[in-house]
PDB file of C-alpha atoms in Angstrom:
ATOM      1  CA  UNK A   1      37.562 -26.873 -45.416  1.00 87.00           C
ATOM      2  CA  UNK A   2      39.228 -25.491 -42.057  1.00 87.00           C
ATOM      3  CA  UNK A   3      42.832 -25.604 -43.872  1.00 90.00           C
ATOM      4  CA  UNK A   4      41.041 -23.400 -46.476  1.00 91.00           C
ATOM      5  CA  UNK A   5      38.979 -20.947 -44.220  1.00 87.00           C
ATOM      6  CA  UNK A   6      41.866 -20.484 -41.296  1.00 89.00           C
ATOM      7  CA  UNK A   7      44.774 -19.621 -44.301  1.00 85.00           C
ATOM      8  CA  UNK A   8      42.506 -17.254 -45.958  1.00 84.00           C
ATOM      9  CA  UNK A   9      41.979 -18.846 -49.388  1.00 88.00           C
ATOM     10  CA  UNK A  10      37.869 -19.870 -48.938  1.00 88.00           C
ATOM     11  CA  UNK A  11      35.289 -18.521 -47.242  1.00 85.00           C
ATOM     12  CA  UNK A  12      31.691 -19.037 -46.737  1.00 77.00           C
ATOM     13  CA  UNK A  13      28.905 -17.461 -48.057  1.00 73.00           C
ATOM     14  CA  UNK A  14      27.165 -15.893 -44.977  1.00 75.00           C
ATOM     15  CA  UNK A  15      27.944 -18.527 -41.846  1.00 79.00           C
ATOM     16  CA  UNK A  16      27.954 -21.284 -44.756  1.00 80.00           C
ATOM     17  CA  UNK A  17      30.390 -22.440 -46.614  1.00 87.00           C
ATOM     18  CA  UNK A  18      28.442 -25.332 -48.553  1.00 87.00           C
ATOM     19  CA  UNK A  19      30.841 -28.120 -48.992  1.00 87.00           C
ATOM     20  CA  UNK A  20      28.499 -29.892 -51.990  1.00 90.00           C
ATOM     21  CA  UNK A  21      28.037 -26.752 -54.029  1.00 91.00           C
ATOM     22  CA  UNK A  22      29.019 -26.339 -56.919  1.00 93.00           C
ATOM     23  CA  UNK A  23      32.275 -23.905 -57.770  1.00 94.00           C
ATOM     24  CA  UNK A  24      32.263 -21.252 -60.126  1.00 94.00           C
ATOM     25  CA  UNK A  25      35.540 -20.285 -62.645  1.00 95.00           C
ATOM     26  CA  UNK A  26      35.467 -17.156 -61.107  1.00 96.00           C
ATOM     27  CA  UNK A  27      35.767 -18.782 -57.891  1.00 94.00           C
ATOM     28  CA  UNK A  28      38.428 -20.837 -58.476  1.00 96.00           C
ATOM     29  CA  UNK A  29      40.895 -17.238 -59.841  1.00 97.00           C
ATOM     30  CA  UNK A  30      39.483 -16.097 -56.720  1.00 95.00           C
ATOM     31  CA  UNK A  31      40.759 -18.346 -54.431  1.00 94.00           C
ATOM     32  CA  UNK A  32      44.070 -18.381 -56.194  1.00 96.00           C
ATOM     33  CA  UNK A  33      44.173 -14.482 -56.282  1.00 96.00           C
ATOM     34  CA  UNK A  34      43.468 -14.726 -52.221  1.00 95.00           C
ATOM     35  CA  UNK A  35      46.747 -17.475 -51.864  1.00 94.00           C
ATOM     36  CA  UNK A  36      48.185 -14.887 -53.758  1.00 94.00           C
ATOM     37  CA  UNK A  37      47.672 -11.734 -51.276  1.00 94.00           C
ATOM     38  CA  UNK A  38      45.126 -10.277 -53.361  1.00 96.00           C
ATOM     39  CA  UNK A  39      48.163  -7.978 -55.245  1.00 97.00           C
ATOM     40  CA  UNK A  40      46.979  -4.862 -56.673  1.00 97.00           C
ATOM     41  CA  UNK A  41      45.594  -4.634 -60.122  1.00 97.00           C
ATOM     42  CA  UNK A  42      46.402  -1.867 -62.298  1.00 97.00           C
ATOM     43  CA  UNK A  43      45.747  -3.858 -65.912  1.00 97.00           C
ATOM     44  CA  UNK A  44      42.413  -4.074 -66.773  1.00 97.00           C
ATOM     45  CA  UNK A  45      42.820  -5.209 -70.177  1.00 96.00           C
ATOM     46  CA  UNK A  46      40.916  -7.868 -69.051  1.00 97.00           C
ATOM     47  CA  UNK A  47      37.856  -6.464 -68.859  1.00 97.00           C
ATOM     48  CA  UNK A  48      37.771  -5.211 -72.149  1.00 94.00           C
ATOM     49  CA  UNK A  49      39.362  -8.455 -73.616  1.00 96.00           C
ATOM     50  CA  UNK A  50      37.116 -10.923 -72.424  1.00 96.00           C
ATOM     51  CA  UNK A  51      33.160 -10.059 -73.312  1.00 96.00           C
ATOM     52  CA  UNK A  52      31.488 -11.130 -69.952  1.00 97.00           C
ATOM     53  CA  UNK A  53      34.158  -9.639 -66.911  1.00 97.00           C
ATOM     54  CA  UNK A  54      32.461  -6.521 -66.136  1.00 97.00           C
ATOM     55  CA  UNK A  55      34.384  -3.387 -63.897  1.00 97.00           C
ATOM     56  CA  UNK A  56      34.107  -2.848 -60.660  1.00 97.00           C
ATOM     57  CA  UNK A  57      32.412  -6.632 -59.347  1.00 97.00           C
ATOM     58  CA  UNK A  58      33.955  -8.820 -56.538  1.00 95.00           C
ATOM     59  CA  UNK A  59      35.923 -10.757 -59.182  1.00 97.00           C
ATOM     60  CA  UNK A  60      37.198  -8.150 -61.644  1.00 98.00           C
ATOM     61  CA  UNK A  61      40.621  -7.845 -59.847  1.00 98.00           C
ATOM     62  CA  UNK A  62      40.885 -11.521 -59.895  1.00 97.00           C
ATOM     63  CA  UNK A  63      40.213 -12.371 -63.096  1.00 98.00           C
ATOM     64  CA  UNK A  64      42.487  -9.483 -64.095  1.00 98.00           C
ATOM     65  CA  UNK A  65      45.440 -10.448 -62.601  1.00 98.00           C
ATOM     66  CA  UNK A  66      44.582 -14.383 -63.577  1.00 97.00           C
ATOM     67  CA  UNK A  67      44.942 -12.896 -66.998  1.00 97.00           C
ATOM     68  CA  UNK A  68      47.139 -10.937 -66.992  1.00 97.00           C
ATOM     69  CA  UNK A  69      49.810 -13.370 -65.505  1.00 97.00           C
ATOM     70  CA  UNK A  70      48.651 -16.183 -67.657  1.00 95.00           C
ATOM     71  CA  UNK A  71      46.821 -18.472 -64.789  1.00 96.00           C
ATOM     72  CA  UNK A  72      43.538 -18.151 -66.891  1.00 95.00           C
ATOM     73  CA  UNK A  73      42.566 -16.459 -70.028  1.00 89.00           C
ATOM     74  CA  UNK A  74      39.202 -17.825 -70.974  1.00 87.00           C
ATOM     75  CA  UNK A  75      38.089 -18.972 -74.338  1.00 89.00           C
ATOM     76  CA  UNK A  76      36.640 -17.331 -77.599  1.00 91.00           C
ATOM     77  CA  UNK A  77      36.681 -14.167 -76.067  1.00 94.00           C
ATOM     78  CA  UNK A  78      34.914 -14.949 -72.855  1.00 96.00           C
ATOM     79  CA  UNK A  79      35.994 -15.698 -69.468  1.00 96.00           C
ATOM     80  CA  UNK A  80      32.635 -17.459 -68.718  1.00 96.00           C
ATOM     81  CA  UNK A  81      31.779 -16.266 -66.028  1.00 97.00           C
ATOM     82  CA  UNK A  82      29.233 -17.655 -63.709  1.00 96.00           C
ATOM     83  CA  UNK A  83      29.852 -21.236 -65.214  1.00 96.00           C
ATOM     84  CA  UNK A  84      30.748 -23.947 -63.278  1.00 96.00           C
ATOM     85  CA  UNK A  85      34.402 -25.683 -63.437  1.00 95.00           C
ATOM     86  CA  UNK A  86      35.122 -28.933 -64.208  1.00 94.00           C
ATOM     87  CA  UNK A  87      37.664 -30.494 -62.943  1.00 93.00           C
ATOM     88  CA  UNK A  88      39.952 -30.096 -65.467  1.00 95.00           C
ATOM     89  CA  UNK A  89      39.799 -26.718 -65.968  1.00 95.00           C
ATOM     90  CA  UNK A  90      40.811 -26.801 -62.188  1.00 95.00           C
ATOM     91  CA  UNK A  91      43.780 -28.789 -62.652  1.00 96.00           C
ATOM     92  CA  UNK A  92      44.679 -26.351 -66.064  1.00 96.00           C
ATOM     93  CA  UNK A  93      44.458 -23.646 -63.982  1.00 96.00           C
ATOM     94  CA  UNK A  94      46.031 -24.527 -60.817  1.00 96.00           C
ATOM     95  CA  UNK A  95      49.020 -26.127 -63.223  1.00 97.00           C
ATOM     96  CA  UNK A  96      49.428 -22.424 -64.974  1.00 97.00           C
ATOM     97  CA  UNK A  97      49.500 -20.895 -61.618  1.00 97.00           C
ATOM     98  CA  UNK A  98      52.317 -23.485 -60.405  1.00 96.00           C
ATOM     99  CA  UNK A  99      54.038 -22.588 -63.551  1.00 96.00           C
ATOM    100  CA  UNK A 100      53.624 -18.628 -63.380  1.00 96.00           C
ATOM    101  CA  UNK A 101      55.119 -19.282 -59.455  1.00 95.00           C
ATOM    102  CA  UNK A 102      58.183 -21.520 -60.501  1.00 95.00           C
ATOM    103  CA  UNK A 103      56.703 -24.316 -58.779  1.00 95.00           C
ATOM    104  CA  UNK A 104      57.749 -27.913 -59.946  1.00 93.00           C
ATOM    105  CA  UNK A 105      56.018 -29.140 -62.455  1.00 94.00           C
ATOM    106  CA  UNK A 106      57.200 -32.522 -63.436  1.00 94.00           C
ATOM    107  CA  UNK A 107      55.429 -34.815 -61.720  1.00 92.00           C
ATOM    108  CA  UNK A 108      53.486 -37.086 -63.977  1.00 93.00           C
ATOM    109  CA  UNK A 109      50.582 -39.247 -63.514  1.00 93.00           C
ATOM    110  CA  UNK A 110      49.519 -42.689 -65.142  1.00 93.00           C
ATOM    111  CA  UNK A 111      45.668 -42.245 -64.467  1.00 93.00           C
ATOM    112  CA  UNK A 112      44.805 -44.207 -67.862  1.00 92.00           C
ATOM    113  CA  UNK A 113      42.914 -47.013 -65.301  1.00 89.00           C
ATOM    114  CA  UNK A 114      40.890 -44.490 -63.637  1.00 91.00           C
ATOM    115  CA  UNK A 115      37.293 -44.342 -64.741  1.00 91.00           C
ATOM    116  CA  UNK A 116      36.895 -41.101 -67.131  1.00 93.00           C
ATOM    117  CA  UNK A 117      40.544 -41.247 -68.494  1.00 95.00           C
ATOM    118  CA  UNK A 118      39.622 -41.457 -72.368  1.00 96.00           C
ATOM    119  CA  UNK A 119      37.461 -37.710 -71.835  1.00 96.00           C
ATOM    120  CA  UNK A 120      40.066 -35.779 -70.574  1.00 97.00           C
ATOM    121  CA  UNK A 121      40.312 -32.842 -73.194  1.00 97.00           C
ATOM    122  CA  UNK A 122      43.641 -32.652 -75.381  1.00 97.00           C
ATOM    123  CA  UNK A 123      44.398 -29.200 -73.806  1.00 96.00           C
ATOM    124  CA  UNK A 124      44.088 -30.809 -70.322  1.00 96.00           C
ATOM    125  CA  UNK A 125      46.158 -33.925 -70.342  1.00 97.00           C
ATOM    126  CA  UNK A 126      49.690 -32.431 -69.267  1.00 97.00           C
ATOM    127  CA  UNK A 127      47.907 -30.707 -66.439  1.00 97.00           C
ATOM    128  CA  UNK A 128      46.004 -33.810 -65.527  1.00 96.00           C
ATOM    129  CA  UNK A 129      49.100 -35.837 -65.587  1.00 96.00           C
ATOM    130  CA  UNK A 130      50.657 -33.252 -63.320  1.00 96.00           C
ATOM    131  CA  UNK A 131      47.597 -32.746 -60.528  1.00 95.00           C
ATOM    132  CA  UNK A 132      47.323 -36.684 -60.751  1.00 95.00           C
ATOM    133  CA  UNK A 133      50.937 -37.608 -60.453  1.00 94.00           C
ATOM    134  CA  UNK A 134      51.963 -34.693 -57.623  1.00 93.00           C
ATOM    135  CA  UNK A 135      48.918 -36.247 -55.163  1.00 92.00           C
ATOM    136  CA  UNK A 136      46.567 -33.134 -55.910  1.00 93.00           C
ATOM    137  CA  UNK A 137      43.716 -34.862 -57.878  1.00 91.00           C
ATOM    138  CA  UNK A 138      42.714 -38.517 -56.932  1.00 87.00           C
ATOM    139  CA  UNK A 139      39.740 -39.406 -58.212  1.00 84.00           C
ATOM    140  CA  UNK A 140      36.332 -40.043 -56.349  1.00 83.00           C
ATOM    141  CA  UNK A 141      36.555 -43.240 -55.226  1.00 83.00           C
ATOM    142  CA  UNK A 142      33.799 -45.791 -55.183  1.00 81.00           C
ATOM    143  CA  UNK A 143      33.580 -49.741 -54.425  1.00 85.00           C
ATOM    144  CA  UNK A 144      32.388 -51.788 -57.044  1.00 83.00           C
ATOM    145  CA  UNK A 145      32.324 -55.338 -56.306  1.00 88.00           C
ATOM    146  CA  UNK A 146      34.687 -54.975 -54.012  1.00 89.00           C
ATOM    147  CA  UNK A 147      37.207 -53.327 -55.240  1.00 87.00           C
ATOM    148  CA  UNK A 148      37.990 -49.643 -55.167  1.00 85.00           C
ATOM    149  CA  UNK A 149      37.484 -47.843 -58.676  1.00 84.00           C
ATOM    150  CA  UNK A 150      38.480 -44.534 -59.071  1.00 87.00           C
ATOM    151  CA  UNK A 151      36.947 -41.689 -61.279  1.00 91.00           C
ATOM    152  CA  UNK A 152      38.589 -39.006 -62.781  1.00 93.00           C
ATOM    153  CA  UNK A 153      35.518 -37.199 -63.849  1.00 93.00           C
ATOM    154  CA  UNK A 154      37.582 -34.687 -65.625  1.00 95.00           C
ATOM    155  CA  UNK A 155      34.241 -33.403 -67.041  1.00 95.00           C
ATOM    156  CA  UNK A 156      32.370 -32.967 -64.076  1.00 93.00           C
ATOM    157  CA  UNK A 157      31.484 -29.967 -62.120  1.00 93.00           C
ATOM    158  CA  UNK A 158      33.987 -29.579 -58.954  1.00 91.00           C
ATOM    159  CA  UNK A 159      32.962 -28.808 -55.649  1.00 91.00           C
ATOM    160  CA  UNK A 160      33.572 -26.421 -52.987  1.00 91.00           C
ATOM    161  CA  UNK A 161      34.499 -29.163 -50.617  1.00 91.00           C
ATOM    162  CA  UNK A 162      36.745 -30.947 -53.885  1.00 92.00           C
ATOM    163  CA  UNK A 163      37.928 -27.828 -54.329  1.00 93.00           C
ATOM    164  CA  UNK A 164      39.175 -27.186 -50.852  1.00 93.00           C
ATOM    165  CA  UNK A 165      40.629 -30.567 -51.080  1.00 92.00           C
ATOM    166  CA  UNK A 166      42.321 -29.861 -53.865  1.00 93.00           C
ATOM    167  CA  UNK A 167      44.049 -26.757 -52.512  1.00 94.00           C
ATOM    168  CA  UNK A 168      45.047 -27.821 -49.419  1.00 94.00           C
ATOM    169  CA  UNK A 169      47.225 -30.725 -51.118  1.00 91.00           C
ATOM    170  CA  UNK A 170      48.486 -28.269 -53.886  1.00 92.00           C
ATOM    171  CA  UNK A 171      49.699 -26.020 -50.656  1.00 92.00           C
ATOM    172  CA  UNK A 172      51.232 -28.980 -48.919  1.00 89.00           C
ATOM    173  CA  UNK A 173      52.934 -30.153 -51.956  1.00 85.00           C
ATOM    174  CA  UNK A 174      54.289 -26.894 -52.506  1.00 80.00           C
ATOM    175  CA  UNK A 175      55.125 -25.927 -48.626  1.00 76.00           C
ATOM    176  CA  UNK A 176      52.826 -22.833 -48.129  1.00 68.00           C
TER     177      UNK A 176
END
């Protein structure tokens, strides 16, 4: 969390910055536009592409420019905003950024043991494979018996604090 606050990519809401709640899509493109340095947006075809981004909010820029570089585009004409991530929209997103930056994207991942594997979605996998294999997404781990068991959760809602996580290790992977 202080990797994310001090480098400008979270903030709190208020003096919080409530590591256990949950993060929004809208968030995420946020946070990305912010690592970014919030470049001007002069493309709004966004807004008029995608039924639920509305002008002149605190995200329209973002999701604009997520858009309109190819970082995030949404689905059936929506950008759902408001909804919660999962995690691997997170790691589909954060992959097309690394791509749209020139970043290496090669590493690949064997998380078939984890716990959660068999649900990651068909559109996800390379992206999984990627965040898992480059040190970016881990799993939760838990002890079971003794032994430490890792889960994916690629359908479950991401954090702020994950999320944080999560960026700081895509930032050290990628020296920023």
């Amino acid at each position: 969390v202080q990797y994310v606050y001090d480098n400008g990519i979270m903030s709190g809401s208020g003096s919080l910055f409530k590591p256990t709640g949950n993060i929004t899509r809208e968030q995420v493109i946020a946070t990305l536009y912010n690592m970014e340095g919030k470049p001007e947006v002069t493309d709004y075809t966004a807004v008029g592409a995608l039924k639920d981004v509305k002008a002149g909010q605190w995200y329209t820029d973002a999701i604009c420019w997520a858009y309109n570089t190819g970082v995030a585009s949404g689905s059936n004409g929506k950008f759902n905003v408001g909804a919660d991530v999962t995690r691997q929209q997170l790691a589909m997103m954060l992959y097309n950024y690394a791509t749209v930056k020139g970043y290496n994207t090669e590493a690949t991942g064997d998380y078939s043991a984890m716990k959660g594997a068999d649900e990651v979605a068909d559109y996800a996998v390379t992206a999984m494979k990627w965040a898992v294999g480059s040190g970016i997404i881990s799993g939760s781990k838990t002890v079971v018996n003794g032994t430490a068991v890792y889960d994916l959760k690629p359908t479950g809602t991401a954090t702020r604090a994950q999320l944080a996580s999560i960026l700081q290790n895509f930032c050290k992977n990628n020296n920023l």
